[in-house]
GROMACS .gro file of C-alpha atoms in nm:
model
  324
    1MET     CA    1   3.416   4.391   7.875
    2LEU     CA    2   3.604   4.297   7.564
    3GLY     CA    3   3.637   3.928   7.492
    4LEU     CA    4   3.788   3.708   7.219
    5MET     CA    5   3.622   3.564   6.923
    6VAL     CA    6   3.605   3.185   6.978
    7MET     CA    7   3.817   2.980   6.764
    8SER     CA    8   3.597   2.748   6.545
    9THR     CA    9   3.609   2.368   6.607
   10ALA     CA   10   3.757   2.326   6.248
   11GLU     CA   11   4.037   2.562   6.325
   12ALA     CA   12   4.111   2.406   6.666
   13GLU     CA   13   4.135   2.049   6.512
   14THR     CA   14   4.407   2.181   6.281
   15LEU     CA   15   4.634   2.216   6.585
   16PRO     CA   16   4.787   1.908   6.746
   17LYS     CA   17   4.635   1.797   7.074
   18ARG     CA   18   4.836   1.840   7.392
   19PRO     CA   19   5.060   1.534   7.454
   20ASP     CA   20   5.180   1.401   7.787
   21TYR     CA   21   5.343   1.672   8.010
   22THR     CA   22   5.705   1.570   7.959
   23ALA     CA   23   6.031   1.755   7.914
   24LYS     CA   24   5.955   1.762   7.543
   25VAL     CA   25   5.624   1.933   7.608
   26LEU     CA   26   5.795   2.189   7.845
   27ALA     CA   27   6.026   2.279   7.561
   28SER     CA   28   5.721   2.318   7.344
   29CYS     CA   29   5.570   2.553   7.602
   30ALA     CA   30   5.880   2.771   7.597
   31LYS     CA   31   5.869   2.769   7.220
   32THR     CA   32   5.508   2.878   7.187
   33PHE     CA   33   5.562   3.143   7.450
   34ALA     CA   34   5.851   3.275   7.261
   35ALA     CA   35   5.634   3.299   6.949
   36LEU     CA   36   5.376   3.525   7.122
   37PRO     CA   37   5.339   3.865   6.960
   38ILE     CA   38   5.461   4.062   7.267
   39THR     CA   39   5.766   4.284   7.312
   40GLU     CA   40   6.053   4.215   7.564
   41LYS     CA   41   5.847   4.422   7.809
   42GLY     CA   42   5.545   4.192   7.776
   43GLU     CA   43   5.343   4.447   7.576
   44PRO     CA   44   5.137   4.336   7.275
   45ILE     CA   45   5.287   4.427   6.941
   46ASP     CA   46   5.058   4.546   6.660
   47PRO     CA   47   4.749   4.600   6.893
   48VAL     CA   48   4.530   4.671   6.582
   49GLY     CA   49   4.341   4.932   6.769
   50SER     CA   50   4.239   4.744   7.075
   51GLU     CA   51   4.328   4.455   7.304
   52VAL     CA   52   4.048   4.230   7.172
   53ALA     CA   53   4.156   4.298   6.807
   54HIS     CA   54   4.510   4.193   6.906
   55TYR     CA   55   4.410   3.867   7.045
   56GLN     CA   56   4.171   3.794   6.756
   57GLY     CA   57   4.457   3.875   6.509
   58TYR     CA   58   4.696   3.637   6.677
   59GLN     CA   59   4.444   3.374   6.797
   60LYS     CA   60   4.624   3.062   6.693
   61LEU     CA   61   4.942   3.180   6.852
   62TYR     CA   62   4.758   3.227   7.179
   63PHE     CA   63   4.572   2.912   7.147
   64ALA     CA   64   4.901   2.710   7.115
   65TYR     CA   65   5.042   2.882   7.418
   66ASP     CA   66   4.734   2.791   7.619
   67ARG     CA   67   4.751   2.438   7.485
   68ASP     CA   68   5.115   2.377   7.561
   69CYS     CA   69   5.158   2.567   7.883
   70PHE     CA   70   4.828   2.522   8.085
   71PHE     CA   71   4.587   2.281   8.226
   72GLY     CA   72   4.229   2.342   8.345
   73TRP     CA   73   4.027   2.323   8.664
   74GLY     CA   74   3.935   1.956   8.596
   75ASP     CA   75   4.295   1.852   8.571
   76LEU     CA   76   4.374   1.947   8.930
   77LYS     CA   77   4.375   1.663   9.179
   78GLU     CA   78   4.064   1.633   9.393
   79ARG     CA   79   4.258   1.728   9.712
   80THR     CA   80   4.385   2.051   9.540
   81ARG     CA   81   4.031   2.136   9.416
   82ALA     CA   82   3.888   2.088   9.769
   83PHE     CA   83   4.152   2.324   9.910
   84LEU     CA   84   4.063   2.591   9.654
   85GLY     CA   85   3.698   2.535   9.595
   86ASP     CA   86   3.542   2.734   9.881
   87ASN     CA   87   3.793   3.020   9.906
   88VAL     CA   88   3.944   3.109   9.558
   89GLY     CA   89   3.754   3.232   9.261
   90ALA     CA   90   3.711   3.529   9.022
   91LEU     CA   91   3.552   3.878   9.007
   92PHE     CA   92   3.279   3.974   8.778
   93ASN     CA   93   3.132   4.301   8.676
   94SER     CA   94   2.759   4.309   8.641
   95ASP     CA   95   2.646   4.026   8.427
   96GLU     CA   96   2.947   3.989   8.206
   97PRO     CA   97   3.019   3.628   8.142
   98VAL     CA   98   3.403   3.655   8.156
   99PRO     CA   99   3.569   3.738   8.485
  100TYR     CA  100   3.821   4.036   8.476
  101CYS     CA  101   4.031   3.953   8.789
  102SER     CA  102   4.102   3.689   9.047
  103ALA     CA  103   4.042   3.689   9.426
  104PHE     CA  104   4.025   3.473   9.734
  105ARG     CA  105   3.856   3.478  10.078
  106LEU     CA  106   4.046   3.542  10.405
  107ALA     CA  107   3.738   3.465  10.608
  108ASP     CA  108   3.361   3.395  10.540
  109ASP     CA  109   3.286   3.752  10.451
  110VAL     CA  110   3.627   3.908  10.368
  111MET     CA  111   3.783   3.891  10.027
  112VAL     CA  112   4.119   4.013   9.902
  113THR     CA  113   4.234   4.087   9.544
  114ALA     CA  114   4.482   4.305   9.372
  115GLY     CA  115   4.438   4.678   9.438
  116HIS     CA  116   4.431   4.765   9.063
  117CYS     CA  117   4.130   4.521   9.041
  118ASP     CA  118   3.918   4.772   9.233
  119ILE     CA  119   3.735   4.927   8.939
  120GLY     CA  120   3.482   5.123   9.162
  121SER     CA  121   3.180   4.936   9.031
  122THR     CA  122   2.887   4.880   9.261
  123SER     CA  123   2.795   4.569   9.067
  124LEU     CA  124   3.074   4.332   9.152
  125THR     CA  125   3.035   3.968   9.236
  126MET     CA  126   3.277   3.704   9.336
  127ARG     CA  127   3.226   3.348   9.216
  128LEU     CA  128   3.417   3.058   9.386
  129PHE     CA  129   3.568   2.760   9.191
  130GLY     CA  130   3.370   2.524   9.394
  131HIS     CA  131   3.036   2.715   9.357
  132PRO     CA  132   3.047   2.863   9.002
  133VAL     CA  133   2.682   2.965   8.975
  134VAL     CA  134   2.673   3.139   9.320
  135ALA     CA  135   2.728   3.503   9.299
  136LEU     CA  136   2.860   3.650   9.628
  137ARG     CA  137   2.793   4.022   9.634
  138VAL     CA  138   3.086   4.244   9.696
  139GLY     CA  139   3.022   4.518   9.943
  140GLU     CA  140   3.216   4.806  10.064
  141ARG     CA  141   3.593   4.822  10.052
  142ILE     CA  142   3.755   4.773  10.395
  143LYS     CA  143   3.980   5.054  10.494
  144PHE     CA  144   4.318   4.907  10.566
  145PRO     CA  145   4.669   5.041  10.627
  146TYR     CA  146   4.883   5.047  10.305
  147GLY     CA  147   4.631   4.893  10.068
  148SER     CA  148   4.591   5.118   9.770
  149ALA     CA  149   4.349   5.105   9.471
  150GLU     CA  150   4.596   5.328   9.285
  151GLY     CA  151   4.874   5.068   9.304
  152VAL     CA  152   5.133   5.341   9.418
  153SER     CA  153   5.355   5.059   9.519
  154ASP     CA  154   5.344   4.684   9.449
  155LEU     CA  155   5.361   4.626   9.823
  156SER     CA  156   5.033   4.819   9.873
  157ASP     CA  157   4.859   4.691   9.565
  158PHE     CA  158   4.604   4.483   9.744
  159ALA     CA  159   4.239   4.558   9.830
  160LEU     CA  160   4.001   4.402  10.091
  161PHE     CA  161   3.614   4.395  10.047
  162HIS     CA  162   3.322   4.278  10.262
  163LEU     CA  163   3.116   4.002  10.104
  164LEU     CA  164   2.732   4.023  10.155
  165ASP     CA  165   2.486   3.757  10.243
  166VAL     CA  166   2.740   3.484  10.252
  167THR     CA  167   2.613   3.143  10.298
  168ILE     CA  168   2.920   2.935  10.193
  169LYS     CA  169   3.165   2.890  10.476
  170SER     CA  170   3.540   2.940  10.442
  171ARG     CA  171   3.747   2.620  10.478
  172TRP     CA  172   4.060   2.802  10.550
  173THR     CA  173   4.202   2.864  10.903
  174SER     CA  174   4.478   3.091  11.034
  175SER     CA  175   4.723   2.804  10.986
  176THR     CA  176   4.648   2.817  10.609
  177PHE     CA  177   4.832   3.148  10.568
  178SER     CA  178   5.200   3.191  10.607
  179ARG     CA  179   5.480   3.446  10.534
  180LYS     CA  180   5.758   3.188  10.544
  181VAL     CA  181   5.921   3.176  10.194
  182VAL     CA  182   6.234   3.010  10.079
  183SER     CA  183   6.410   3.029   9.757
  184GLY     CA  184   6.303   2.762   9.515
  185GLN     CA  185   5.975   2.712   9.698
  186ALA     CA  186   5.734   2.514   9.471
  187ILE     CA  187   5.422   2.708   9.417
  188LEU     CA  188   5.080   2.690   9.240
  189VAL     CA  189   4.890   2.971   9.082
  190VAL     CA  190   4.539   2.875   8.989
  191ALA     CA  191   4.327   3.161   8.832
  192SER     CA  192   4.086   3.278   8.568
  193SER     CA  193   4.233   3.372   8.231
  194LYS     CA  194   4.061   3.643   8.039
  195ILE     CA  195   4.196   3.521   7.702
  196ALA     CA  196   4.176   3.142   7.715
  197PRO     CA  197   3.976   3.047   7.408
  198LEU     CA  198   3.756   2.779   7.578
  199ALA     CA  199   3.625   3.048   7.829
  200LEU     CA  200   3.476   3.255   7.564
  201LYS     CA  201   3.203   3.009   7.475
  202ALA     CA  202   2.984   3.184   7.724
  203ASP     CA  203   2.786   3.441   7.561
  204GLY     CA  204   2.544   3.565   7.816
  205PRO     CA  205   2.463   3.562   8.188
  206GLU     CA  206   2.281   3.226   8.160
  207ASP     CA  207   2.603   3.071   8.060
  208LEU     CA  208   2.805   3.192   8.357
  209PRO     CA  209   2.882   2.850   8.500
  210GLY     CA  210   3.094   2.800   8.174
  211TRP     CA  211   3.359   3.042   8.308
  212LEU     CA  212   3.517   2.750   8.492
  213ALA     CA  213   3.656   2.657   8.153
  214ASN     CA  214   3.853   2.979   8.180
  215VAL     CA  215   4.054   2.855   8.490
  216ARG     CA  216   4.410   2.778   8.423
  217PHE     CA  217   4.730   2.656   8.601
  218SER     CA  218   5.068   2.539   8.484
  219ARG     CA  219   5.301   2.250   8.586
  220THR     CA  220   5.624   2.399   8.444
  221PRO     CA  221   5.948   2.391   8.658
  222SER     CA  222   5.931   2.769   8.668
  223ASN     CA  223   5.646   2.734   8.930
  224GLN     CA  224   5.871   2.834   9.204
  225ILE     CA  225   5.990   3.137   9.403
  226TRP     CA  226   6.287   3.349   9.348
  227LEU     CA  227   6.376   3.600   9.620
  228ALA     CA  228   6.457   3.971   9.567
  229ASP     CA  229   6.832   3.939   9.643
  230GLU     CA  230   6.856   3.675   9.356
  231LEU     CA  231   6.749   3.916   9.094
  232LYS     CA  232   6.905   4.198   8.895
  233PRO     CA  233   6.860   4.491   8.897
  234PRO     CA  234   6.814   4.498   9.268
  235ILE     CA  235   6.501   4.617   9.449
  236PRO     CA  236   6.515   4.999   9.525
  237GLN     CA  237   6.683   5.062   9.859
  238GLY     CA  238   6.456   5.157  10.149
  239LEU     CA  239   6.185   4.912  10.065
  240PRO     CA  240   6.111   4.580  10.246
  241SER     CA  241   6.237   4.389   9.951
  242SER     CA  242   6.182   4.057  10.127
  243ASP     CA  243   5.811   4.110  10.078
  244CYS     CA  244   5.846   4.098   9.696
  245LEU     CA  245   5.791   3.752   9.545
  246PHE     CA  246   5.909   3.658   9.207
  247HIS     CA  247   5.804   3.361   9.001
  248ARG     CA  248   5.790   3.252   8.629
  249ALA     CA  249   5.472   3.048   8.638
  250PRO     CA  250   5.296   3.106   8.305
  251THR     CA  251   5.011   3.346   8.353
  252PHE     CA  252   4.737   3.520   8.139
  253ALA     CA  253   4.564   3.850   8.176
  254GLY     CA  254   4.287   3.820   8.446
  255MET     CA  255   4.504   3.637   8.695
  256SER     CA  256   4.592   3.939   8.911
  257GLY     CA  257   4.472   3.888   9.266
  258ALA     CA  258   4.516   3.516   9.272
  259PRO     CA  259   4.671   3.352   9.571
  260ILE     CA  260   5.024   3.229   9.552
  261ILE     CA  261   5.018   2.883   9.708
  262ALA     CA  262   5.327   2.713   9.842
  263ILE     CA  263   5.341   2.340   9.814
  264THR     CA  264   5.533   2.136  10.070
  265VAL     CA  265   5.555   1.754  10.062
  266PRO     CA  266   5.667   1.616  10.396
  267LYS     CA  267   5.903   1.321  10.385
  268ASP     CA  268   5.674   1.111  10.580
  269ALA     CA  269   5.374   1.169  10.366
  270PRO     CA  270   5.497   1.218  10.002
  271THR     CA  271   5.149   1.166   9.857
  272LYS     CA  272   4.981   1.440  10.076
  273PRO     CA  273   5.119   1.785   9.994
  274ILE     CA  274   5.061   2.071  10.250
  275PHE     CA  275   4.930   2.399  10.098
  276HIS     CA  276   4.998   2.745  10.246
  277VAL     CA  277   4.876   3.075  10.099
  278ILE     CA  278   5.196   3.292  10.105
  279GLY     CA  279   5.110   3.583   9.879
  280ILE     CA  280   4.908   3.760   9.610
  281HIS     CA  281   4.996   3.754   9.237
  282ILE     CA  282   5.017   4.123   9.123
  283ARG     CA  283   5.142   4.158   8.766
  284ASN     CA  284   5.401   4.052   8.508
  285GLY     CA  285   5.752   4.169   8.552
  286PHE     CA  286   5.770   4.480   8.339
  287LEU     CA  287   5.660   4.816   8.483
  288PRO     CA  288   5.337   4.925   8.306
  289LEU     CA  289   5.311   5.240   8.514
  290ASP     CA  290   5.568   5.481   8.650
  291ASP     CA  291   5.398   5.473   8.983
  292HIS     CA  292   5.528   5.110   9.036
  293SER     CA  293   5.886   5.245   9.024
  294ASN     CA  294   5.888   5.247   9.411
  295GLY     CA  295   5.761   4.886   9.413
  296CYS     CA  296   5.927   4.558   9.340
  297GLY     CA  297   6.100   4.682   9.019
  298ASP     CA  298   6.128   4.576   8.655
  299HIS     CA  299   6.234   4.216   8.637
  300TYR     CA  300   6.074   4.079   8.322
  301PRO     CA  301   6.033   3.784   8.245
  302PHE     CA  302   5.966   3.726   8.613
  303ASN     CA  303   5.613   3.786   8.742
  304VAL     CA  304   5.569   3.990   9.047
  305GLY     CA  305   5.370   3.899   9.362
  306ILE     CA  306   5.379   4.021   9.721
  307LYS     CA  307   5.386   3.838  10.054
  308LEU     CA  308   5.065   3.854  10.254
  309PRO     CA  309   5.129   4.171  10.458
  310GLU     CA  310   5.206   4.099  10.820
  311HIS     CA  311   4.943   4.339  10.947
  312LEU     CA  312   4.688   4.168  10.712
  313LEU     CA  313   4.763   3.825  10.875
  314GLU     CA  314   4.702   3.981  11.210
  315ALA     CA  315   4.362   4.103  11.091
  316VAL     CA  316   4.285   3.750  10.954
  317ASP     CA  317   4.336   3.599  11.310
  318THR     CA  318   4.089   3.856  11.448
  319TRP     CA  319   3.819   3.780  11.180
  320LEU     CA  320   3.865   3.406  11.219
  321ALA     CA  321   3.843   3.439  11.600
  322LYS     CA  322   3.505   3.617  11.566
  323LYS     CA  323   3.379   3.329  11.355
  324ASP     CA  324   3.471   3.072  11.624
   0.00000   0.00000   0.00000
């Protein structure tokens, strides 16, 4: 797997440290994002022959975006880390130290990720945020209606896998998952970034716990849901467009397959938010492949996710019932 050359300490110190997360910083985030060497469609300009060469060539710009727009695993509140720790993590191929996609558990031994993250490898493992040194072996893919490794449609771009020899129990119940989504719903996307500079300090299997430095999330006001009927151009007719989710939470490569988590704060308990997993983050808003043309459409700069399919939630209830 390609990785980035780590910015030296001396280079990093030439950049100002991240200040408090205020409106001024949010403006800085927008500015550093606008400076990234990508096209209006989100594609890298001047790739210099490869993806890794592109990131190396524009390292300071990406470092500034990471600094201004993102926080790390340790910056999450303890309650949020507890909610995520036993169920959300990242996918690794063989002994490569940097994960290539994100994933989360629906039950003890059932994992879901984006369908295009199924690379057909027999050496996949999942590592959970709360158990970064434990490699959960990924077994056979579960045959499921509408799920597609080819990503023929965004709405079918999910994949389920068995996890083998699992000793870590899932903390989520059927009440964790929901398809109820409203416009402006506050969300959280916590996932592994392939290009965050700090993550690339790991240089071998023995350093795998260091991948947690790769975890990112943002607190920008764009961490909310826009519904299909609020965007232009409209979703192609004939599709269940209500299953398409759009958000503008800053993301990096490697975050596909992460859960989209809705945050609700009850009026009677403002300090204790309620989390629900409502969807799967799939891609950024431009169409990288023609075969997404029958999906949720081209809505850059919005990112695209999908609701948890209704038939998938029915299966979750069955899996959790067996556990009980």
